[in-house]
XYZ file of C-alpha atoms in Angstrom:
720
model
C -60.519 -9.305 -138.883
C -61.717 -11.744 -136.271
C -62.592 -9.066 -133.756
C -64.711 -7.380 -136.403
C -66.516 -10.665 -136.974
C -67.173 -10.932 -133.248
C -68.584 -7.469 -132.870
C -70.528 -7.674 -136.120
C -72.098 -10.818 -134.671
C -72.935 -8.973 -131.488
C -74.358 -5.912 -133.172
C -76.693 -8.111 -135.145
C -77.410 -10.218 -132.043
C -76.471 -13.411 -133.804
C -75.634 -16.469 -131.796
C -71.816 -16.226 -131.591
C -69.837 -18.377 -133.998
C -67.082 -19.866 -131.851
C -65.074 -21.097 -134.818
C -64.605 -17.591 -136.179
C -62.704 -16.110 -133.259
C -58.980 -15.385 -133.301
C -56.879 -13.643 -130.678
C -58.260 -10.117 -130.151
C -54.858 -8.825 -129.034
C -51.189 -9.664 -129.595
C -50.102 -11.865 -126.676
C -46.384 -12.066 -127.413
C -45.308 -9.319 -125.012
C -48.022 -9.729 -122.378
C -47.504 -10.897 -118.788
C -49.678 -13.799 -119.757
C -50.566 -15.413 -116.440
C -51.319 -12.048 -114.812
C -53.507 -11.015 -117.770
C -55.383 -14.306 -117.683
C -55.984 -14.064 -113.951
C -57.320 -10.519 -114.335
C -59.771 -11.185 -117.164
C -61.032 -14.453 -115.669
C -61.586 -12.675 -112.343
C -63.506 -9.916 -114.120
C -65.616 -12.471 -115.982
C -66.568 -14.292 -112.781
C -67.322 -11.048 -110.939
C -69.519 -9.874 -113.809
C -71.556 -13.031 -114.375
C -71.488 -15.083 -111.171
C -74.206 -12.958 -109.568
C -76.398 -12.925 -112.680
C -78.985 -15.587 -113.312
C -79.856 -16.667 -116.839
C -83.550 -17.497 -117.109
C -82.710 -20.341 -119.490
C -79.514 -22.357 -119.904
C -79.092 -22.199 -116.115
C -77.081 -25.401 -115.819
C -74.800 -24.666 -118.771
C -74.399 -21.070 -117.614
C -73.389 -21.961 -114.044
C -71.205 -24.867 -115.189
C -69.148 -22.604 -117.436
C -68.623 -20.090 -114.638
C -67.471 -22.873 -112.295
C -64.920 -23.979 -114.892
C -63.655 -20.408 -115.116
C -63.357 -20.378 -111.310
C -61.083 -23.429 -111.432
C -58.892 -21.757 -114.041
C -58.745 -18.652 -111.860
C -57.536 -20.702 -108.879
C -54.814 -22.237 -111.065
C -53.729 -18.878 -112.459
C -53.626 -17.199 -109.061
C -51.531 -20.096 -107.748
C -49.004 -19.652 -110.561
C -48.946 -15.884 -110.158
C -48.485 -15.933 -106.388
C -45.804 -18.647 -106.448
C -43.764 -16.951 -109.147
C -44.053 -19.991 -111.409
C -46.015 -18.035 -113.987
C -43.060 -16.186 -115.457
C -42.857 -16.487 -119.234
C -39.159 -17.280 -118.931
C -39.629 -20.457 -116.886
C -42.906 -21.775 -118.266
C -42.636 -24.651 -120.760
C -43.409 -23.740 -124.363
C -46.399 -26.077 -124.314
C -47.835 -24.286 -121.263
C -47.432 -20.887 -122.927
C -49.274 -22.174 -125.996
C -52.057 -23.539 -123.777
C -52.360 -20.254 -121.896
C -52.750 -18.378 -125.171
C -55.524 -20.762 -126.103
C -57.019 -20.258 -122.657
C -57.143 -16.536 -123.346
C -59.329 -17.260 -126.369
C -61.545 -19.594 -124.363
C -62.119 -17.003 -121.668
C -62.857 -14.405 -124.303
C -65.359 -16.673 -126.055
C -66.969 -17.532 -122.739
C -67.468 -13.840 -122.019
C -69.165 -13.367 -125.391
C -71.493 -16.325 -124.870
C -72.398 -15.459 -121.263
C -73.120 -11.859 -122.167
C -75.218 -12.978 -125.105
C -77.341 -15.117 -122.780
C -77.611 -12.317 -120.219
C -78.785 -9.720 -122.767
C -81.101 -11.766 -124.965
C -84.837 -11.925 -124.423
C -86.455 -14.948 -122.812
C -88.389 -15.979 -125.880
C -85.314 -15.722 -128.088
C -83.269 -17.885 -125.700
C -86.123 -20.355 -125.673
C -86.294 -20.555 -129.453
C -82.499 -20.880 -129.686
C -82.320 -23.481 -126.913
C -80.613 -26.204 -128.951
C -78.244 -23.838 -130.736
C -77.009 -22.133 -127.558
C -76.664 -25.474 -125.769
C -74.443 -26.482 -128.677
C -72.219 -23.452 -128.125
C -71.757 -24.326 -124.461
C -70.882 -27.884 -125.467
C -68.340 -26.618 -128.013
C -66.623 -24.678 -125.239
C -66.550 -27.804 -123.075
C -64.850 -29.742 -125.849
C -62.260 -27.025 -126.372
C -61.504 -26.921 -122.641
C -61.088 -30.696 -122.706
C -58.674 -30.474 -125.656
C -56.665 -27.746 -123.920
C -56.330 -29.774 -120.710
C -55.330 -32.848 -122.734
C -52.255 -30.942 -123.855
C -51.585 -28.824 -120.751
C -48.393 -29.974 -118.898
C -49.964 -29.980 -115.451
C -46.952 -31.580 -113.747
C -44.418 -29.130 -115.216
C -45.784 -25.749 -114.111
C -45.337 -25.888 -110.345
C -48.923 -26.166 -109.118
C -49.673 -27.033 -105.495
C -51.192 -30.445 -104.846
C -54.682 -29.188 -104.048
C -54.825 -26.920 -107.129
C -53.485 -29.698 -109.375
C -56.180 -31.977 -107.988
C -58.894 -29.434 -108.889
C -57.555 -29.064 -112.431
C -57.376 -32.858 -112.874
C -60.935 -33.175 -111.637
C -62.036 -30.521 -114.129
C -60.180 -32.382 -116.898
C -61.951 -35.608 -116.018
C -65.329 -33.872 -115.869
C -65.132 -32.068 -119.232
C -63.807 -35.220 -120.891
C -67.044 -37.002 -120.029
C -69.356 -34.041 -120.622
C -72.066 -34.467 -123.223
C -74.359 -32.003 -124.914
C -76.932 -30.916 -122.349
C -80.327 -29.596 -123.409
C -82.633 -28.796 -120.508
C -85.792 -30.861 -120.984
C -88.048 -28.409 -119.153
C -86.747 -25.572 -121.339
C -87.295 -27.660 -124.439
C -90.833 -28.522 -123.362
C -91.541 -24.811 -123.021
C -90.142 -24.270 -126.501
C -92.462 -26.927 -127.887
C -95.367 -25.354 -126.020
C -94.620 -22.036 -127.706
C -94.738 -23.779 -131.070
C -98.089 -25.309 -130.138
C -99.636 -21.826 -129.934
C -98.443 -21.204 -133.484
C -100.072 -24.466 -134.555
C -103.373 -23.486 -132.964
C -103.480 -20.173 -134.811
C -102.393 -22.004 -137.957
C -105.444 -24.234 -137.627
C -107.774 -21.295 -137.146
C -108.166 -21.607 -133.358
C -107.325 -18.942 -130.786
C -105.365 -20.462 -127.854
C -107.054 -20.622 -124.469
C -106.565 -17.582 -122.224
C -105.617 -19.773 -119.252
C -102.940 -21.583 -121.267
C -101.476 -18.324 -122.522
C -101.383 -16.845 -119.027
C -99.734 -19.980 -117.632
C -97.056 -19.906 -120.331
C -96.210 -16.204 -120.416
C -96.801 -15.162 -116.810
C -96.157 -18.256 -114.684
C -93.553 -20.106 -116.728
C -91.683 -17.225 -118.386
C -92.180 -14.598 -115.704
C -93.394 -11.968 -118.192
C -95.664 -10.086 -115.814
C -96.329 -6.694 -117.393
C -96.802 -4.963 -120.724
C -93.336 -3.428 -120.681
C -91.613 -6.816 -120.398
C -93.822 -8.244 -123.120
C -93.051 -5.311 -125.402
C -89.320 -5.928 -124.898
C -89.805 -9.522 -126.028
C -91.674 -8.370 -129.146
C -89.054 -5.794 -130.093
C -86.209 -8.235 -129.557
C -87.767 -10.846 -131.833
C -88.412 -8.177 -134.469
C -84.734 -7.217 -134.300
C -83.754 -10.768 -135.179
C -85.898 -10.796 -138.313
C -84.210 -7.664 -139.634
C -80.683 -8.256 -138.329
C -80.324 -11.772 -139.681
C -81.440 -10.787 -143.198
C -83.562 -13.892 -143.634
C -80.694 -16.243 -142.633
C -82.200 -17.422 -139.374
C -83.626 -20.455 -137.627
C -86.567 -20.548 -137.029
C -87.207 -18.905 -140.381
C -88.262 -15.283 -140.586
C -91.857 -16.158 -141.466
C -92.129 -18.439 -138.421
C -90.582 -15.742 -136.229
C -93.209 -13.353 -137.547
C -95.785 -15.803 -136.256
C -94.188 -15.752 -132.795
C -94.122 -11.949 -132.850
C -97.805 -11.850 -133.761
C -98.737 -14.330 -131.026
C -96.711 -12.417 -128.419
C -98.280 -9.117 -129.468
C -101.737 -10.640 -129.122
C -100.876 -11.882 -125.619
C -99.448 -8.502 -124.695
C -102.880 -6.904 -125.041
C -104.950 -9.903 -124.010
C -103.050 -10.500 -120.760
C -101.870 -7.044 -119.770
C -104.445 -4.748 -121.321
C -103.715 -1.117 -122.145
C -101.617 0.494 -119.432
C -102.280 4.193 -119.689
C -98.893 5.311 -118.414
C -97.418 3.914 -121.614
C -98.627 6.925 -123.580
C -95.965 8.970 -121.853
C -93.243 6.762 -123.331
C -91.728 7.146 -126.794
C -93.872 5.371 -129.336
C -93.476 3.685 -132.667
C -90.006 2.369 -133.333
C -88.293 5.140 -131.361
C -87.253 2.823 -128.588
C -84.714 3.963 -126.079
C -81.352 2.375 -126.930
C -80.215 -0.283 -124.524
C -76.941 0.465 -122.794
C -75.577 -3.017 -123.294
C -72.565 -4.544 -124.931
C -73.637 -3.646 -128.444
C -73.808 0.115 -128.042
C -70.886 0.158 -125.638
C -68.579 -1.671 -128.041
C -69.524 0.602 -130.912
C -69.160 3.745 -128.827
C -65.701 2.601 -127.745
C -64.679 1.792 -131.301
C -65.716 4.946 -133.217
C -65.196 8.601 -132.404
C -65.836 10.277 -135.763
C -67.917 9.040 -138.682
C -66.092 5.993 -140.054
C -64.881 6.442 -143.611
C -66.694 3.306 -144.760
C -70.000 4.826 -143.601
C -69.667 7.829 -145.931
C -70.808 7.896 -149.543
C -67.857 8.295 -151.967
C -69.934 10.728 -154.034
C -71.510 13.045 -151.431
C -69.023 12.294 -148.596
C -72.036 12.311 -146.243
C -73.182 9.567 -143.872
C -75.128 7.034 -145.941
C -78.763 6.458 -144.982
C -79.518 3.872 -147.677
C -76.285 2.188 -148.857
C -76.592 0.176 -152.067
C -74.186 -1.970 -154.070
C -73.784 -1.439 -157.827
C -72.562 -3.937 -160.426
C -68.865 -3.181 -159.758
C -69.230 -4.141 -156.103
C -68.811 -0.578 -154.807
C -71.241 0.855 -152.251
C -72.871 4.294 -152.529
C -75.816 6.089 -150.954
C -78.893 5.324 -153.057
C -79.825 8.953 -153.654
C -76.329 9.892 -154.863
C -75.814 6.967 -157.230
C -79.339 7.262 -158.662
C -78.661 10.927 -159.445
C -75.314 9.944 -160.997
C -77.030 7.433 -163.288
C -79.883 9.790 -164.141
C -77.348 12.334 -165.354
C -76.339 9.872 -168.045
C -73.218 8.321 -166.529
C -72.665 4.640 -167.211
C -69.462 4.117 -165.221
C -68.661 3.523 -161.552
C -67.757 6.879 -159.930
C -64.995 5.299 -157.832
C -63.361 2.811 -160.209
C -64.348 4.140 -163.620
C -65.513 0.675 -164.713
C -68.474 0.372 -167.066
C -71.687 -0.649 -165.317
C -72.909 -4.036 -166.529
C -76.404 -3.196 -165.287
C -78.083 -0.475 -163.239
C -79.669 -2.727 -160.623
C -79.076 -1.550 -157.037
C -78.825 -4.044 -154.184
C -79.254 -2.821 -150.610
C -76.108 -3.338 -148.518
C -77.984 -4.588 -145.468
C -74.942 -5.475 -143.392
C -73.527 -1.955 -143.734
C -76.946 -0.387 -143.227
C -77.379 -2.253 -139.924
C -73.931 -1.170 -138.746
C -74.657 2.475 -139.627
C -77.957 2.390 -137.719
C -76.258 0.845 -134.671
C -73.490 3.437 -134.817
C -76.022 6.260 -135.051
C -77.876 4.863 -132.028
C -74.669 4.623 -129.990
C -73.667 8.217 -130.798
C -77.152 9.773 -130.713
C -76.804 10.713 -134.370
C -80.179 11.248 -136.084
C -80.710 8.528 -138.644
C -83.889 8.378 -140.713
C -83.657 5.224 -142.835
C -85.021 5.724 -146.313
C -87.867 3.545 -147.515
C -86.838 2.284 -150.935
C -89.208 2.076 -153.857
C -88.941 -1.690 -154.116
C -90.298 -2.092 -150.604
C -87.408 -4.371 -149.584
C -87.424 -3.130 -146.001
C -91.083 -4.000 -145.716
C -90.572 -7.378 -147.368
C -88.105 -8.354 -144.638
C -90.457 -7.195 -141.908
C -93.360 -9.019 -143.498
C -91.298 -12.016 -144.667
C -94.122 -14.046 -146.182
C -96.154 -14.383 -142.978
C -97.530 -17.803 -142.249
C -101.215 -18.257 -141.562
C -100.560 -18.203 -137.803
C -99.171 -14.667 -138.020
C -102.129 -13.536 -140.091
C -104.665 -15.044 -137.683
C -102.871 -13.719 -134.597
C -102.699 -10.229 -136.117
C -106.393 -10.447 -136.923
C -107.168 -11.364 -133.301
C -104.957 -8.511 -132.095
C -106.721 -6.109 -134.441
C -110.089 -6.992 -132.935
C -108.752 -6.223 -129.432
C -107.255 -2.927 -130.575
C -110.404 -1.743 -132.334
C -112.494 -2.609 -129.269
C -110.326 -0.382 -127.074
C -110.174 2.262 -129.780
C -113.958 2.375 -129.701
C -114.679 2.237 -125.976
C -111.428 2.461 -124.032
C -110.143 5.320 -121.922
C -108.211 8.150 -123.568
C -104.913 6.518 -122.679
C -106.038 3.148 -123.995
C -107.209 4.768 -127.228
C -103.827 6.416 -127.692
C -102.053 3.072 -127.215
C -104.480 1.302 -129.548
C -103.868 3.952 -132.231
C -100.133 3.483 -131.857
C -100.374 -0.286 -132.232
C -102.691 0.005 -135.237
C -100.161 2.381 -136.759
C -97.421 -0.234 -136.284
C -99.540 -3.149 -137.512
C -100.474 -1.165 -140.620
C -96.810 -0.600 -141.453
C -96.356 -4.023 -142.967
C -98.582 -6.126 -145.145
C -101.659 -5.319 -147.170
C -103.512 -8.066 -145.295
C -102.942 -6.277 -142.011
C -104.159 -3.035 -143.585
C -107.210 -4.777 -144.945
C -108.075 -6.473 -141.619
C -107.730 -3.235 -139.672
C -110.093 -1.385 -141.992
C -112.553 -4.282 -142.133
C -112.609 -4.376 -138.327
C -113.949 -0.809 -138.334
C -110.865 1.124 -137.214
C -111.207 4.081 -139.589
C -114.247 5.778 -137.950
C -112.575 5.591 -134.537
C -109.254 6.856 -135.872
C -111.129 9.766 -137.421
C -112.421 10.764 -133.997
C -108.913 10.635 -132.562
C -107.718 13.085 -135.222
C -109.416 15.766 -133.132
C -107.827 14.583 -129.869
C -106.113 17.079 -127.578
C -103.508 14.409 -126.825
C -100.551 15.008 -129.212
C -99.492 11.351 -129.078
C -102.985 10.101 -129.888
C -103.431 12.565 -132.735
C -100.057 11.800 -134.258
C -100.566 8.055 -134.081
C -104.068 8.242 -135.506
C -103.096 10.329 -138.534
C -100.037 8.126 -139.149
C -102.209 5.024 -138.884
C -104.557 6.616 -141.424
C -101.566 7.201 -143.712
C -100.381 3.610 -143.439
C -103.887 2.282 -144.041
C -104.327 4.483 -147.108
C -101.465 2.712 -148.886
C -103.850 -0.206 -149.506
C -105.963 0.920 -152.468
C -109.290 -0.368 -151.156
C -108.792 1.623 -147.959
C -108.543 4.884 -149.900
C -112.241 4.711 -150.704
C -113.068 3.736 -147.104
C -111.254 6.824 -145.825
C -112.756 9.175 -148.404
C -116.262 7.759 -147.873
C -116.069 8.129 -144.090
C -118.111 11.185 -143.153
C -115.846 14.055 -142.074
C -112.629 12.062 -142.391
C -111.085 14.176 -145.153
C -111.943 17.347 -143.274
C -110.345 15.991 -140.102
C -107.136 15.114 -141.950
C -106.988 18.632 -143.359
C -107.518 20.064 -139.862
C -104.520 18.069 -138.632
C -102.543 19.420 -141.577
C -103.531 22.970 -140.631
C -103.466 22.856 -136.845
C -101.812 19.567 -135.875
C -100.307 19.443 -132.391
C -96.948 18.091 -133.568
C -94.779 18.639 -136.623
C -94.881 14.954 -137.490
C -98.676 14.936 -137.322
C -98.891 17.792 -139.832
C -96.328 16.157 -142.128
C -98.101 12.807 -142.035
C -101.419 14.514 -142.785
C -99.811 15.957 -145.927
C -98.465 12.527 -146.840
C -101.961 11.073 -146.343
C -103.411 13.597 -148.800
C -100.679 12.636 -151.267
C -101.582 8.966 -150.878
C -105.311 9.607 -151.296
C -104.757 11.868 -154.295
C -103.293 8.937 -156.221
C -106.924 8.217 -157.180
C -107.872 10.706 -159.902
C -111.482 11.051 -158.776
C -110.359 12.241 -155.323
C -108.019 14.999 -156.510
C -110.727 17.582 -157.006
C -112.423 16.705 -153.702
C -109.169 17.174 -151.832
C -108.326 20.429 -153.615
C -111.714 21.942 -152.836
C -111.725 20.779 -149.221
C -111.569 23.992 -147.232
C -108.013 24.957 -146.306
C -106.306 21.904 -147.826
C -104.202 23.595 -150.500
C -103.536 26.629 -148.274
C -102.146 24.325 -145.587
C -100.025 22.390 -148.090
C -98.637 25.653 -149.455
C -97.812 26.840 -145.934
C -96.045 23.569 -145.132
C -94.081 23.861 -148.378
C -92.942 27.359 -147.383
C -91.972 26.833 -143.749
C -91.946 23.092 -143.059
C -89.052 20.790 -142.302
C -87.253 19.177 -145.278
C -89.448 16.115 -144.914
C -92.560 18.249 -144.519
C -91.734 20.188 -147.668
C -91.284 16.933 -149.546
C -94.675 15.662 -148.370
C -96.354 18.950 -149.271
C -94.836 19.327 -152.729
C -95.637 15.749 -153.752
C -99.238 16.247 -152.646
C -99.457 19.533 -154.582
C -97.979 17.872 -157.634
C -100.615 15.141 -157.557
C -103.382 17.711 -157.198
C -101.995 19.775 -160.092
C -102.489 16.854 -162.486
C -106.258 17.479 -162.378
C -107.086 20.274 -164.824
C -109.983 21.610 -162.770
C -107.720 22.271 -159.775
C -105.649 24.976 -161.471
C -107.776 27.948 -160.441
C -108.121 26.642 -156.902
C -104.348 26.260 -156.560
C -103.744 29.785 -157.800
C -106.370 31.173 -155.432
C -104.860 29.306 -152.453
C -101.322 30.603 -153.036
C -99.866 27.284 -154.166
C -98.177 28.853 -157.202
C -96.164 31.248 -155.046
C -95.141 28.411 -152.750
C -94.120 26.198 -155.689
C -92.007 28.966 -157.196
C -90.316 29.464 -153.855
C -89.615 25.722 -153.631
C -87.572 25.812 -156.844
C -84.605 26.803 -154.712
C -85.067 23.875 -152.319
C -83.071 20.829 -153.344
C -85.479 18.309 -151.823
C -88.621 19.828 -153.351
C -87.446 21.492 -156.573
C -88.074 18.549 -158.914
C -91.720 18.131 -157.984
C -92.272 21.904 -157.771
C -91.070 22.341 -161.360
C -93.271 19.435 -162.441
C -96.332 20.990 -160.811
C -95.611 24.378 -162.396
C -95.223 22.724 -165.808
C -98.773 21.388 -165.449
C -100.255 24.603 -164.094
C -98.874 26.801 -166.908
C -100.534 24.631 -169.540
C -103.685 26.616 -168.839
C -103.775 30.313 -169.656
C -104.861 31.301 -166.159
C -101.965 29.272 -164.762
C -99.464 30.804 -167.166
C -100.626 34.270 -166.149
C -100.239 33.453 -162.461
C -96.762 32.002 -162.914
C -95.787 34.902 -165.169
C -96.587 37.332 -162.367
C -94.110 35.605 -160.047
C -90.846 37.523 -160.319
C -88.664 34.540 -159.436
C -90.445 31.955 -161.587
C -88.313 32.205 -164.738
C -85.127 32.713 -162.725
C -85.875 29.675 -160.571
C -86.630 27.461 -163.567
C -83.466 28.503 -165.404
C -81.428 27.842 -162.260
C -82.928 24.358 -162.192
C -81.835 23.868 -165.780
C -78.314 24.723 -164.665
C -78.033 22.894 -161.323
C -80.983 20.527 -161.004
C -81.241 16.778 -161.385
C -81.871 15.244 -164.786
C -85.599 15.035 -164.113
C -85.567 18.486 -162.558
C -84.004 19.944 -165.702
C -86.590 18.086 -167.732
C -89.460 19.572 -165.747
C -87.923 23.047 -165.774
C -87.534 23.236 -169.558
C -91.051 21.782 -169.957
C -92.421 24.519 -167.663
C -90.667 27.271 -169.632
C -91.938 25.818 -172.904
C -95.537 25.686 -171.650
C -95.196 29.199 -170.236
C -94.280 30.468 -173.704
C -97.108 28.572 -175.352
C -99.853 29.594 -172.939
C -98.579 32.907 -171.598
C -98.497 34.853 -174.838
C -95.922 37.306 -176.159
C -95.216 38.939 -172.793
C -94.339 35.631 -171.130
C -92.267 34.539 -174.122
C -90.340 37.794 -174.039
C -89.649 37.354 -170.358
C -88.364 33.830 -170.884
C -86.316 35.037 -173.849
C -84.484 37.528 -171.649
C -83.409 34.912 -169.103
C -79.595 35.091 -168.744
C -77.605 32.291 -170.401
C -80.755 30.419 -171.443
C -79.358 29.753 -174.927
C -76.312 28.035 -173.475
C -78.416 26.010 -171.092
C -80.667 24.841 -173.920
C -77.644 23.886 -175.995
C -76.243 21.886 -173.091
C -79.563 20.087 -172.640
C -79.672 19.229 -176.337
C -76.445 17.278 -175.986
C -76.502 15.996 -172.394
C -80.144 15.906 -171.346
C -82.550 13.007 -171.304
C -84.510 12.192 -174.452
C -87.545 14.092 -173.198
C -85.438 17.062 -172.085
C -83.823 17.276 -175.546
C -87.252 17.204 -177.170
C -88.525 20.013 -174.940
C -85.376 22.066 -175.489
C -85.737 21.721 -179.261
C -89.385 22.791 -179.081
C -88.464 25.827 -176.995
C -85.813 26.764 -179.547
C -88.422 26.712 -182.320
C -90.657 28.987 -180.250
C -87.795 31.450 -180.090
C -87.252 31.172 -183.829
C -90.713 32.548 -184.415
C -90.034 35.572 -182.202
C -89.064 38.836 -183.850
C -85.695 39.135 -182.092
C -84.801 35.428 -181.895
C -81.888 35.592 -184.315
C -80.287 38.495 -182.405
C -80.589 36.754 -179.060
C -79.738 33.172 -180.013
C -76.928 33.965 -182.435
C -78.104 31.576 -185.151
C -78.430 28.503 -182.924
C -81.891 27.762 -184.225
C -80.770 25.284 -186.877
C -78.790 23.378 -184.304
C -81.852 23.128 -182.108
C -83.989 21.857 -184.925
C -81.399 19.251 -185.868
C -80.913 18.045 -182.321
C -84.646 17.889 -181.846
C -84.872 15.489 -184.792
C -87.567 17.643 -186.402
C -90.196 16.969 -183.750
C -93.429 18.853 -184.260
C -94.292 21.745 -181.984
C -97.736 20.367 -181.217
C -98.347 19.881 -177.518
C -98.443 16.267 -176.435
C -101.453 15.802 -174.249
C -99.951 12.839 -172.431
C -98.951 13.737 -168.919
C -95.797 11.604 -168.890
C -94.388 13.387 -171.934
C -94.698 16.855 -170.467
C -93.677 16.299 -166.875
C -91.226 13.860 -165.396
C -91.473 12.523 -161.888
C -88.791 10.526 -160.061
C -89.698 6.871 -159.742
C -88.555 6.887 -156.114
C -91.515 8.938 -154.918
C -93.729 6.655 -152.889
C -95.740 6.741 -149.720
C -93.515 5.946 -146.767
C -94.977 3.785 -144.030
C -94.300 5.261 -140.619
């Protein structure tokens, strides 16, 4: 639909495509002249008093044209000549076209009024072209309009004829002063590109005097608006996304160079939790939807999609649901039943943007999922040009200076900005660490300011994603202990969760796993978060515990700290069960671990329930844990597993429907039962079937980690 194209364009803040518009309403039964007079009057009242910082001449000229049309329409309405029954057919056709012109004018004027100054500057030629297109369409309409046949008064007809003459001669107008400013903005990019930092006086003249950006808040709005364009246009944008990233980096540098660190900013929401603007975008969406639109719901889970992806049949599903569907062995489309040509998933970015906008308009919590392929980050980073890299480096130096010696408020703001810079790009993460940010962030971990503490630990998390920074963090005196203290006693829930995620990231290095496990209170705090944390907190905690459990020397420490009890309890939690079963499968490989798990009353029950209801990888980990429990736990543990209700049926199901590894583990567990005194009574002679399905695999334990425990490939550190 054309109206959908219009509002999709608006939601994504694209420059409106005038050729795409059709009539937004059916005009056949409308009192046409009255309707036109009303909407043109509303347009003039709305925009006549507003001043566009750029495109002033085009902006005012279009409003004046609308004023002439309003005079004509009011004349027809008041004289009674505007009745549909007496108007010539050509006039009616022209008035319908006029409705479209007024509607397009409203879209374009509102776009100019809501866009940021820098964006209007960069789009100077394109937007001037849209104004010129409207002029040409007005000229075409007046060429056809039967001005002498509609009963206009002489003075009104004279105004319309004058307008006709004017638009017929109108040419594309691009304001030279605006274009010179645009070229000046590009010159700053060129200076950074050539390794030079622009002069402070020149930057102040451009941003403050010429653009009227006089405070940090206004500058931040410009930055956020440009960042929106990079994401919303999906790489189809002019200037290109990488050049826009350069402009964002330059503007961010100027924000701190020119306006410093205003301390009252720490009271505002930070990160990307910006307050939604109450403009046309959110208003249109709020007016359009009342309940969750059907197209926003996953056909599998029927829930609102957070990460919509397209499969080979062209259908869209939520990533988590379709991945689980495929992992369970299905090779068809759930909706159409067609065979899947391949299993590649492509993010449906257009739908994802619409869902996020809808959630913003309706205050619906929406936590976009970071995908394993890092596609969201790749759009934000978008192959940054050298100018962006150099500008970010200059900004980093300013931030670290204030982090080291600024006031408490300035330090909090610097930590927030370092957190955001470290979200995208390993080069940014490397520059921040090389500039000496980590020791100062460590000090802020002990801050009594919740905002400062949360930003500092999240910045530490984002920095730790870069492998070389892991050693910098671990080698910093007291840094690990400070992260654990935030995990234990953090002032906000997000701070504690991000501390757990930081430990998970650091524990990716094998040599650090034992250090983290034996850091006082680390495992106890992770176990506590796994028991009582939010769903996201539990996920962070269980993935960290899983990583730590892969080090053999950590088993006793995890038992002592209560991690086993917490992991058993997590078997009933959908978001944490997979990793919990994987960790238990590793712990029970040692006799002391098997004894500890065997003492947990709900351990066997929880693992068998996972075999019944869990994901494919969860079932894999659960049967592996039961197998290792029998091997390491002795006769008592084997007997306990043997008595688990319906285990024989679950094993049989796994042998035929499970993954290759799950079938191998199930067959091995069946052979363990065969050697038990009462196996034949309990299993009812299913042993031969197990052995056959297992393809005669040997019962020897495979020492390779990947063969014993399966982890979902989607687990990755999420930048925040």
